[in-house]
Amino acid sequence: MHTLNLGILAHVDAGKTSLTERLLHTAGVIDEIGSVDDGSTQTDSLALERQRGITIKSAVVSFVLDDVTVNLIDTPGHPDFIAEVERVLNVLDGAVLVVSAVEGVQAQTRVLMRTLRRLRIPTLVFVNKIDRRGAREKGVLRALTERLSAPVVPMGRTEGLGTPEAHFVARTVPSALDVLADHDDALLSAYVEDAVSHDRLHSALVTQTRKALVHPAYFGSAITGAGVDALICGIRELLPAAGGAPDEPFSATVFKVERGPAGEKVAYARMFTGMLRIRDRVPFGDGRAEGRVTAISVFDHGKDVRDDVLPAGRIGKLWGLADIRIGDDIGVPRKAYEHFFAPPTLETVVVPGPGVDTGSLHLALTRLAEQDPLIDLRHDEVRQETSVSLYGEVQKEVVQATLADEFALAVTFRETTPLCIERPVGTGAAVEFNKKDPNPFLATVGLRVDPAPVGSGVDFRLEVELGSMPYAFFKAVQDTVRETLGQGLHGWEVTDCTVTMTHSGYSPRQSHAHQGFDKSMSSTGADFRGLTPLVLIEALRRAGTRVHEPMHSFRIEAPADTLGALLPVLAAVRAVPETTETRGTVCILEGVVPAALVHTLEQQLPGPTRGEGELESIFGHYAPVSGGSVPQRPRTDHNPLNRKEYLLNVTRRVGG
């Protein structure tokens, strides 16, 4: 028996949780199929998920299909919770992408398929809801090929489409051979010679699916069960088994962290190689901290059960690793944790309600951030305010409800604002020398800031000899540079730049006879950590920075005769159409819109389009803020822009 770690992904409301219920029922794990509307599904276990009828957190459930043990991971469909999907992608052997036969390809469908293809994750497509009025077959297949740019292999045809009796007839259709032959020259030759056997065709289908070259497509209904048997056959035969040698050193990746009943951390991990046992001491994370595994549970027949060992290929829950974080490697490190989707582009301040203690609120938000690292917390000690980064308004509502339900904390939010960035516009350099006024620190630090290509992040380099002073001082400068760049001249994160250390110097360790270390005459790491922000901010000031705001790429489909009414709405939200195309009675506009105004556009779109307009939007890029005042972000550091204030906060040795 082999293992398959399978992800179920979809646009919101495509029916992926219902499909999970149907698969569990068919496999004999549950006796009755739960309902999303009734809040009785297996994988939506949070009270908030049951109330809202949406998946918020990924959930794992296991079942057996003949000789295959499937660890199925149900993921959120709403784009506000894309971070949950991102973490799951790191541990999958295969995926099922669910598409509605009524709504067809939607915004999140495109985002997910692009990512699955880029990561080369073998993926089957399940077109759900064929029993619903308005269900389509040819139109959806065409959209899968054209809008997803994905080679789709139809695995049969539907009968009774759009009725409660709709069902799926599995068979090889002529177009399947055309798709497969595009990736197999030998098959193409046999095709031309009319010598393609069923076994040859099936072999090509298995090979190309497992290489993520093609995507078999099944039609059905999670509610009635139509087409599900054919899908199960595809899962069993076409998707690859989990790899990993049990006799190699153990290596695992953590994709989810939650808190147990007693507040203890519980890590969900995928074992790639080796074997993990209770009481093993394991290194994990970037700092290679160590912890002892105190308990293990594995997923089996719809439940997680305690076990003594977690073998290669399996997914399990681990106890005892108090400092574990999402994305950490356990044991032998694998490749660096990748971000496949854009980071959050919005931010809001959490406002405590009457009687809510700010310390308790900050602790609760920290707990939420443990479970979702892309909910970045930013605490302002002076104003006693905490900001959270977000993907959208629904996520904000969920944070509010979670704080109320799980922590009994009532909060509201300030207006959502965009998360901007700063980029240097030129080159700037600054230096302060040890024992020279106005430098009160026993350190010499010189830094130069240069612009770097868009998307390159931050690079730290040395133009001084590494042996010119203790390595710990260089490390203090490098770490402080990265920390300081979190808040630039206008308070936003500074990125796409190279910071070069041009000068260095220190006071060697001094001591007196019969006495110990004389700190007042000797450099310490604190001197370099204290001086670096002043030097770096001065270099940034001389280089200059420009604030960039996040922009989304949008696609709107609307009736062609509503274009005249739609254009003023787009102009009002600073949306810029870049292409306009008319297909029959439908007009398609593509362009860019500020991320901060996407929600406004969603709200205003139904009016001018008679409720028929459809909007897709995903993060595109950052663009310079144009017109009006430059957005400022309140600082939460000691403000190196104000030297006197900074020195008063950082040291008692106040300089000029």
XYZ file of C-alpha atoms in Angstrom:
656
model
C 0.000 0.000 0.000
C 1.329 3.437 -0.876
C 0.481 6.975 0.282
C -0.803 9.964 -1.703
C -0.910 13.446 -0.184
C -3.716 15.100 -2.124
C -4.865 18.713 -2.087
C -8.389 19.854 -2.974
C -8.313 23.397 -4.361
C -10.923 25.679 -5.890
C -12.444 29.117 -6.175
C -14.818 29.812 -3.294
C -18.212 28.049 -3.588
C -17.094 25.688 -6.355
C -17.987 22.787 -4.040
C -14.618 21.489 -2.869
C -15.679 20.797 0.720
C -18.786 19.010 -0.569
C -16.532 16.930 -2.826
C -14.366 16.072 0.197
C -17.484 14.854 2.027
C -18.515 12.749 -0.985
C -15.044 11.170 -1.235
C -15.081 10.308 2.469
C -18.546 8.786 2.150
C -17.609 6.761 -0.915
C -14.492 5.487 0.883
C -16.623 4.418 3.858
C -15.092 6.867 6.345
C -18.404 8.592 7.143
C -21.941 7.180 7.092
C -23.691 10.424 6.176
C -22.565 13.248 3.931
C -22.235 16.520 5.825
C -23.664 19.773 4.532
C -21.749 23.042 4.218
C -25.019 24.948 4.697
C -25.817 22.994 7.882
C -22.258 23.248 9.197
C -21.914 19.480 9.532
C -18.868 18.764 7.363
C -15.815 16.829 8.557
C -13.113 19.298 7.535
C -14.780 22.600 8.456
C -14.296 22.096 12.180
C -14.008 25.711 13.316
C -17.225 27.255 14.637
C -16.631 30.245 12.358
C -16.312 27.962 9.310
C -19.616 26.307 10.136
C -21.336 29.660 10.656
C -20.072 31.254 7.440
C -20.108 28.148 5.256
C -16.561 28.732 4.002
C -13.243 27.009 4.630
C -10.797 29.210 6.537
C -8.129 26.778 7.737
C -6.721 23.810 5.853
C -7.742 20.440 7.293
C -6.364 16.917 6.836
C -8.420 13.738 6.657
C -7.340 10.253 5.587
C -9.067 7.433 3.701
C -8.157 4.309 1.735
C -8.817 3.642 -1.955
C -7.925 0.003 -2.623
C -4.134 -0.032 -2.172
C -3.725 3.761 -1.770
C -3.846 5.647 1.541
C -4.950 9.186 0.694
C -4.153 12.064 3.037
C -6.617 14.621 1.711
C -6.087 18.302 2.529
C -9.121 20.553 2.129
C -7.993 24.158 1.545
C -9.770 27.533 1.629
C -11.231 28.814 -1.617
C -11.596 32.487 -0.731
C -8.654 34.597 -1.968
C -8.327 36.278 1.443
C -6.993 32.963 2.793
C -4.549 32.205 -0.012
C -1.735 31.911 2.567
C -3.318 28.675 3.821
C -3.231 27.280 0.274
C 0.377 28.359 -0.210
C 1.622 26.349 2.741
C -0.227 23.222 1.608
C 1.361 23.323 -1.859
C 4.750 22.565 -0.292
C 3.633 19.086 0.831
C 1.435 17.791 -2.019
C 1.999 14.832 -4.332
C -1.056 15.708 -6.431
C -4.139 17.921 -6.525
C -7.745 18.069 -7.633
C -8.832 21.478 -8.901
C -12.603 21.888 -8.562
C -14.445 24.093 -11.071
C -18.154 24.893 -11.128
C -20.000 23.785 -14.264
C -22.259 26.826 -13.809
C -19.831 29.655 -12.987
C -16.929 28.096 -14.892
C -13.363 29.394 -14.621
C -13.158 32.146 -11.997
C -10.455 34.448 -10.662
C -9.072 32.090 -8.034
C -9.234 29.156 -10.470
C -6.744 30.922 -12.726
C -4.423 31.857 -9.861
C -4.394 28.291 -8.540
C -3.870 26.570 -11.895
C -1.033 28.905 -12.830
C 0.692 28.063 -9.548
C 0.050 24.315 -9.805
C 1.540 24.279 -13.309
C 4.534 26.387 -12.277
C 5.257 23.975 -9.428
C 4.576 21.005 -11.709
C 2.133 19.425 -9.263
C 0.142 16.663 -11.029
C -3.453 17.923 -11.120
C -6.847 16.494 -12.044
C -9.795 18.787 -12.804
C -13.260 18.018 -11.438
C -16.050 20.083 -13.006
C -18.707 20.073 -10.284
C -22.437 20.900 -10.195
C -23.457 19.289 -13.511
C -26.886 18.746 -11.930
C -27.486 22.500 -11.584
C -29.502 24.578 -14.050
C -27.111 26.507 -16.284
C -24.394 23.851 -16.156
C -22.150 23.786 -19.231
C -19.745 21.229 -20.671
C -18.220 22.499 -23.911
C -18.037 26.077 -22.677
C -16.227 25.080 -19.489
C -13.801 22.818 -21.371
C -13.045 25.673 -23.754
C -12.502 28.071 -20.837
C -10.203 25.577 -19.102
C -8.017 25.434 -22.196
C -8.137 29.122 -23.143
C -8.333 30.981 -19.834
C -6.147 28.599 -17.845
C -3.720 27.969 -20.717
C -3.732 24.355 -19.585
C -3.800 21.206 -21.766
C -6.957 19.474 -20.537
C -7.789 15.852 -21.390
C -11.577 15.173 -21.279
C -12.135 11.819 -19.594
C -15.680 11.337 -20.895
C -18.908 13.221 -21.544
C -22.026 14.228 -19.635
C -25.628 13.174 -20.147
C -28.697 14.954 -18.784
C -26.651 18.104 -18.160
C -28.385 20.664 -15.943
C -30.911 18.195 -14.454
C -30.963 16.181 -11.205
C -30.376 13.053 -13.330
C -27.159 14.399 -14.858
C -24.366 11.831 -14.948
C -20.889 11.309 -16.367
C -20.010 8.617 -18.918
C -16.295 7.804 -18.636
C -14.688 7.007 -21.958
C -11.825 8.105 -24.187
C -12.914 10.997 -26.370
C -11.185 11.852 -29.685
C -9.848 15.184 -28.414
C -7.922 13.364 -25.660
C -5.637 11.788 -28.225
C -4.956 15.192 -29.793
C -3.850 16.658 -26.435
C -1.647 13.700 -25.493
C 0.002 13.527 -28.920
C 1.204 17.125 -28.536
C 3.622 15.953 -25.809
C 4.628 12.546 -27.215
C 6.231 12.232 -30.663
C 5.985 8.433 -30.642
C 2.292 8.627 -29.848
C 1.851 11.207 -32.612
C 3.490 8.840 -35.128
C 1.261 5.978 -34.030
C -1.721 8.336 -34.241
C -0.868 9.238 -37.838
C -0.533 5.545 -38.682
C -3.826 4.804 -36.891
C -2.042 2.334 -34.601
C -2.833 3.665 -31.132
C -4.008 0.932 -28.757
C -6.019 1.607 -25.616
C -3.076 0.488 -23.443
C -0.699 2.818 -25.297
C -3.092 5.714 -24.810
C -3.565 4.950 -21.108
C 0.184 4.667 -20.577
C 0.707 8.091 -22.174
C -2.066 9.539 -20.017
C -0.473 8.230 -16.799
C 3.015 9.421 -17.738
C 1.970 12.900 -18.848
C -0.373 13.433 -15.893
C 2.337 12.531 -13.391
C 4.713 14.947 -15.134
C 1.998 17.656 -14.921
C 2.058 18.014 -18.724
C -1.693 17.406 -19.061
C -4.690 17.571 -16.748
C -7.445 14.938 -17.006
C -10.898 16.531 -16.586
C -13.909 14.800 -15.029
C -17.467 16.105 -14.798
C -19.833 15.303 -11.959
C -21.741 16.414 -8.898
C -20.526 16.213 -5.322
C -24.131 16.390 -4.164
C -25.540 13.498 -6.226
C -22.287 11.541 -6.501
C -22.292 11.629 -10.321
C -18.789 11.249 -11.772
C -17.151 10.717 -8.376
C -16.342 7.041 -9.036
C -14.532 8.036 -12.231
C -12.620 10.743 -10.325
C -11.613 8.232 -7.644
C -10.328 5.924 -10.361
C -8.256 8.828 -11.710
C -6.871 9.655 -8.259
C -5.867 6.044 -7.727
C -4.349 5.398 -11.161
C -3.042 8.714 -12.483
C -1.518 10.570 -9.530
C 1.934 9.614 -8.207
C 2.617 7.993 -4.852
C 4.450 9.880 -2.126
C 8.174 9.389 -2.487
C 10.823 9.269 0.204
C 13.259 6.639 1.395
C 12.659 5.487 5.001
C 16.331 4.587 5.488
C 17.627 8.109 4.730
C 18.109 10.834 7.402
C 14.743 12.269 8.413
C 13.485 15.441 6.751
C 10.065 17.044 7.197
C 8.327 20.365 6.554
C 5.769 22.043 8.829
C 2.785 23.456 6.917
C 0.382 24.232 9.747
C 0.596 25.093 13.449
C -2.282 25.159 15.883
C -2.747 25.282 19.645
C -3.985 22.259 21.592
C -6.508 22.303 24.466
C -3.790 23.155 26.990
C -2.323 25.914 24.813
C 0.528 23.731 23.566
C 1.789 24.028 20.003
C 0.858 21.237 17.599
C 2.752 21.084 14.295
C 1.383 19.457 11.121
C 4.347 18.045 9.209
C 4.931 16.121 5.984
C 7.722 13.550 6.225
C 9.771 13.439 3.028
C 12.511 11.012 4.056
C 13.460 8.946 7.061
C 11.388 8.170 10.126
C 10.495 10.253 13.169
C 9.893 8.617 16.555
C 8.593 9.753 19.919
C 11.375 11.073 22.181
C 13.597 11.909 19.200
C 15.523 15.153 19.617
C 15.238 17.034 16.353
C 16.774 20.232 14.947
C 14.370 22.610 13.198
C 14.067 26.099 11.747
C 16.685 28.516 10.418
C 18.445 28.729 13.779
C 18.479 24.913 14.037
C 16.947 24.974 17.513
C 16.375 21.569 19.068
C 13.286 20.074 20.615
C 12.077 16.679 21.758
C 9.041 15.122 20.099
C 6.730 14.151 22.955
C 3.798 12.762 20.954
C 2.869 11.851 17.377
C -0.453 11.243 15.683
C -1.057 10.094 12.111
C -4.163 10.336 9.961
C -6.013 7.078 9.407
C -9.567 6.347 8.161
C -10.906 9.822 8.814
C -9.288 10.314 12.220
C -5.928 11.202 13.653
C -4.653 8.462 15.947
C -1.650 8.352 18.270
C 1.374 6.436 17.049
C 5.011 5.964 18.005
C 6.429 6.768 14.583
C 5.873 9.034 11.563
C 7.292 7.344 8.430
C 8.415 8.868 5.126
C 5.590 9.983 2.856
C 3.058 10.444 5.663
C 1.528 13.532 7.250
C 1.319 13.718 11.028
C 0.856 15.965 14.038
C 3.803 16.553 16.372
C 3.834 17.708 19.997
C 6.739 19.016 22.052
C 8.346 21.531 19.665
C 7.480 24.747 21.513
C 9.287 27.148 19.184
C 8.251 25.540 15.882
C 6.902 27.827 13.149
C 5.100 27.331 9.864
C 7.584 26.713 7.066
C 10.252 25.247 9.364
C 12.203 22.219 8.205
C 12.676 19.408 10.719
C 15.863 17.391 10.425
C 17.753 17.717 7.144
C 16.859 21.127 5.638
C 15.135 21.092 2.267
C 15.010 23.977 -0.197
C 14.175 27.400 1.196
C 10.492 28.006 1.913
C 8.962 29.610 -1.146
C 6.185 32.133 -1.414
C 4.075 31.304 -4.457
C 1.507 34.067 -4.071
C 1.813 37.798 -3.498
C 2.076 38.967 0.115
C -0.807 40.909 1.694
C -1.182 44.403 0.254
C -3.566 45.897 2.826
C -3.252 46.912 6.450
C -5.578 47.991 9.247
C -5.273 49.049 12.890
C -7.053 46.850 15.430
C -9.076 49.003 17.836
C -9.841 47.380 21.229
C -13.437 47.639 22.405
C -14.523 48.926 25.814
C -12.752 47.122 28.640
C -10.392 45.187 26.363
C -6.848 45.018 27.736
C -4.275 45.965 25.071
C -1.804 43.393 26.413
C -4.349 40.575 26.114
C -5.233 41.760 22.620
C -1.603 41.785 21.509
C -1.102 38.249 22.889
C -4.216 37.015 21.067
C -3.081 38.587 17.793
C 0.347 37.005 18.260
C -1.346 33.609 18.588
C -3.247 34.237 15.332
C -0.031 35.270 13.578
C 1.564 31.964 14.662
C -1.080 30.153 12.639
C -0.834 32.556 9.704
C 2.654 34.072 9.251
C 1.398 36.402 6.515
C -0.757 38.176 9.105
C 2.142 40.466 9.922
C 1.797 42.261 13.256
C 3.163 45.746 13.772
C 3.017 47.137 17.314
C 3.404 50.839 18.070
C 4.504 51.218 21.704
C 4.046 55.004 21.702
C 0.463 54.934 20.447
C -0.289 51.517 21.971
C -1.664 50.359 18.609
C -1.320 47.078 16.742
C -1.697 46.830 12.962
C -2.322 43.652 10.984
C -1.689 43.030 7.295
C -4.542 41.560 5.274
C -5.544 40.199 1.898
C -9.085 41.589 2.029
C -12.190 42.596 3.931
C -13.430 39.037 4.547
C -10.187 38.201 6.330
C -10.703 41.260 8.544
C -14.174 40.016 9.481
C -12.753 36.590 10.303
C -10.032 38.068 12.530
C -12.707 40.062 14.351
C -14.948 37.022 14.845
C -12.038 34.801 15.925
C -10.929 37.292 18.565
C -14.510 37.405 19.882
C -15.167 33.639 19.809
C -11.815 32.230 20.928
C -10.428 35.008 23.127
C -13.573 36.908 24.246
C -12.083 40.160 22.917
C -14.326 42.683 21.160
C -12.530 44.771 18.546
C -13.221 47.028 15.605
C -10.916 48.219 12.848
C -9.845 51.463 11.316
C -10.171 51.999 7.595
C -8.153 49.532 5.534
C -5.164 51.174 3.861
C -2.721 49.889 1.232
C 0.687 48.531 2.267
C 3.136 50.584 0.244
C 6.885 50.118 -0.208
C 9.798 52.492 -0.744
C 12.514 52.127 -3.353
C 15.733 54.219 -3.527
C 15.838 56.610 -6.479
C 19.589 57.247 -6.390
C 22.812 56.462 -4.547
C 23.561 57.793 -1.083
C 26.370 57.213 1.403
C 27.077 58.163 5.013
C 29.704 57.339 7.623
C 30.303 58.019 11.306
C 33.690 57.411 12.909
C 34.546 55.973 16.285
C 35.485 58.580 18.953
C 34.577 61.508 16.718
C 31.719 63.874 17.468
C 28.775 63.695 17.112
C 29.035 59.872 17.288
C 28.371 58.688 20.870
C 28.936 55.020 20.001
C 32.254 53.141 20.124
C 31.961 52.062 16.496
C 32.748 53.139 12.956
C 30.066 52.385 10.384
C 29.934 53.544 6.768
C 27.121 52.480 4.445
C 26.207 53.105 0.832
C 22.734 52.524 -0.593
C 22.277 51.790 -4.308
C 19.072 51.023 -6.239
C 18.689 47.420 -7.392
C 16.424 45.770 -10.004
C 12.729 45.481 -9.198
C 11.998 42.292 -7.297
C 15.583 41.727 -6.157
C 14.888 42.479 -2.482
C 17.755 43.596 -0.230
C 21.397 42.625 -0.704
C 24.074 43.367 1.918
C 27.711 43.550 0.792
C 31.122 44.392 2.230
C 33.809 46.712 0.840
C 35.883 46.305 3.993
C 38.026 43.374 5.062
C 36.009 40.763 6.940
C 38.951 40.326 9.330
C 39.188 44.023 10.191
C 36.986 43.516 13.261
C 35.178 40.668 15.055
C 32.585 38.913 12.899
C 29.897 39.500 15.537
C 30.102 43.239 14.825
C 29.609 42.716 11.091
C 26.651 40.472 11.878
C 25.188 43.163 14.168
C 25.420 45.701 11.318
C 23.891 43.358 8.737
C 20.985 42.344 10.982
C 20.317 45.956 11.970
C 20.392 47.090 8.333
C 17.638 44.627 7.446
C 15.619 45.586 10.511
C 15.999 49.323 9.842
C 14.909 48.952 6.213
C 11.515 47.879 7.564
C 10.753 51.596 7.961
C 12.147 54.021 5.407
C 11.981 57.797 5.075
C 8.177 57.685 4.829
C 7.711 54.760 7.234
C 7.292 52.013 4.599
C 9.502 48.965 4.016
C 12.483 49.732 1.775
C 13.272 47.095 -0.825
C 15.071 46.511 -4.126
C 18.371 47.976 -2.989
C 21.978 47.047 -2.261
C 23.496 48.189 1.018
C 27.301 48.134 1.081
C 29.426 48.563 4.209
C 32.199 50.961 3.231
C 33.843 51.745 6.598
C 34.348 49.758 9.797
C 36.177 50.218 13.051
C 35.965 49.403 16.742
C 37.651 49.870 20.119
C 39.367 46.636 21.200
C 38.492 45.001 24.488
C 39.908 46.984 27.412
C 40.449 45.873 30.992
C 42.276 47.163 34.084
C 44.642 45.253 36.317
C 42.798 43.176 38.909
C 39.537 44.316 37.336
C 37.249 42.941 34.672
C 36.107 44.102 31.286
C 35.792 47.904 30.905
C 32.632 48.384 28.865
C 33.032 52.166 28.695
C 36.229 51.811 26.631
C 35.382 48.706 24.577
C 33.080 48.253 21.614
C 30.119 45.921 21.946
C 27.472 44.705 19.554
C 25.116 47.279 21.074
C 27.338 50.082 19.730
C 26.985 48.791 16.171
C 23.266 48.124 16.582
C 22.806 51.645 17.924
C 24.860 53.473 15.267
C 23.754 51.581 12.146
C 20.198 53.037 11.927
C 21.546 56.623 12.063
C 24.074 55.960 9.284
C 21.657 53.993 7.116
C 18.837 56.525 7.356
C 21.263 59.340 6.458
C 22.441 57.342 3.427
C 18.803 56.767 2.449
C 18.079 60.468 2.889
C 20.896 61.316 0.469
C 19.779 58.634 -1.988
C 16.118 59.612 -1.754
C 13.265 57.130 -1.841
C 9.995 56.996 -3.717
C 6.822 55.454 -2.326
C 5.148 52.782 -4.470
C 1.593 51.530 -3.966
C 0.349 47.985 -4.728
C -1.533 47.606 -8.001
C -3.840 44.759 -9.021
C -4.319 43.461 -12.530
C -8.041 43.254 -13.243
C -10.247 41.561 -15.813
C -13.895 42.541 -16.199
C -16.482 40.740 -18.324
C -19.663 42.755 -18.816
C -22.426 43.244 -21.401
C -20.995 45.219 -24.308
C -23.792 47.794 -24.153
C -22.812 48.737 -20.570
C -19.284 49.844 -21.491
C -20.242 53.518 -21.583
C -21.631 53.399 -18.051
C -18.732 51.294 -16.773
C -15.841 53.540 -17.839
C -16.675 56.439 -15.444
C -16.826 53.929 -12.553
C -13.358 52.679 -13.464
C -12.039 56.236 -13.679
C -13.440 57.016 -10.216
C -11.346 54.217 -8.648
C -8.248 55.118 -10.688
C -8.520 51.920 -12.729
C -6.752 52.101 -16.086
C -8.110 49.812 -18.840
C -5.215 48.644 -21.015
C -7.079 46.372 -23.440
C -10.709 46.216 -24.497
C -12.158 43.340 -26.518
C -15.707 42.628 -27.660
C -16.860 39.029 -28.129
C -20.411 39.059 -29.373
C -22.537 40.673 -26.684
C -19.750 40.556 -24.080
C -17.045 43.145 -23.527
C -13.760 42.195 -21.811
C -11.594 44.862 -20.193
C -8.162 44.234 -18.717
C -6.013 46.731 -16.888
C -4.681 47.828 -13.494
C -6.332 49.290 -10.403
C -4.883 50.361 -7.025
C -5.183 47.519 -4.488
C -6.791 49.885 -2.008
C -9.734 50.448 -4.368
C -10.430 46.872 -5.517
C -13.092 46.386 -2.839
C -14.780 49.639 -3.900
C -14.786 48.475 -7.521
C -16.360 45.152 -6.474
C -19.131 47.030 -4.680
C -19.824 49.452 -7.534
C -19.592 47.027 -10.472
C -23.152 45.574 -10.297
C -24.854 48.950 -10.839
C -23.630 49.980 -14.304
C -23.490 46.350 -15.552
C -27.055 45.377 -14.464
C -25.542 42.848 -12.066
C -23.905 40.914 -14.927
C -20.364 42.235 -14.569
C -17.682 39.787 -13.379
C -14.432 41.017 -11.834
C -11.156 39.132 -11.444
C -8.200 40.787 -9.760
C -4.813 39.635 -8.533
C -1.755 41.486 -7.316
C 0.276 42.702 -10.253
C 3.072 45.047 -9.218
C 4.002 48.167 -7.272
C 3.736 51.525 -9.039
C 4.987 54.956 -7.935
C 2.361 56.973 -6.104
C 1.353 59.803 -8.409
C -0.614 62.924 -7.584
C -1.623 64.139 -4.160
C 0.438 63.839 -0.990
C 2.882 60.995 -0.443
C 1.345 58.457 1.982
C 3.152 58.330 5.329
C 3.180 55.431 7.787
C 3.571 56.131 11.526
C 6.910 54.870 12.819
C 7.158 52.205 15.496
C 10.944 52.346 16.008
C 13.118 54.876 17.880
C 12.930 57.171 14.813
C 16.494 57.592 13.518
C 15.134 60.405 11.311
C 15.221 62.550 14.468
C 18.745 62.181 15.805
C 18.152 63.817 19.184
C 14.988 61.804 19.853
C 16.693 58.606 18.712
C 19.724 59.061 20.975
C 17.533 59.902 23.960
C 15.711 56.632 23.426
C 18.708 54.449 22.606
C 21.553 55.642 24.816
C 22.364 58.019 27.640
C 25.535 59.133 25.852
C 23.686 61.855 23.953
C 25.512 63.421 21.045
C 24.881 66.649 19.157
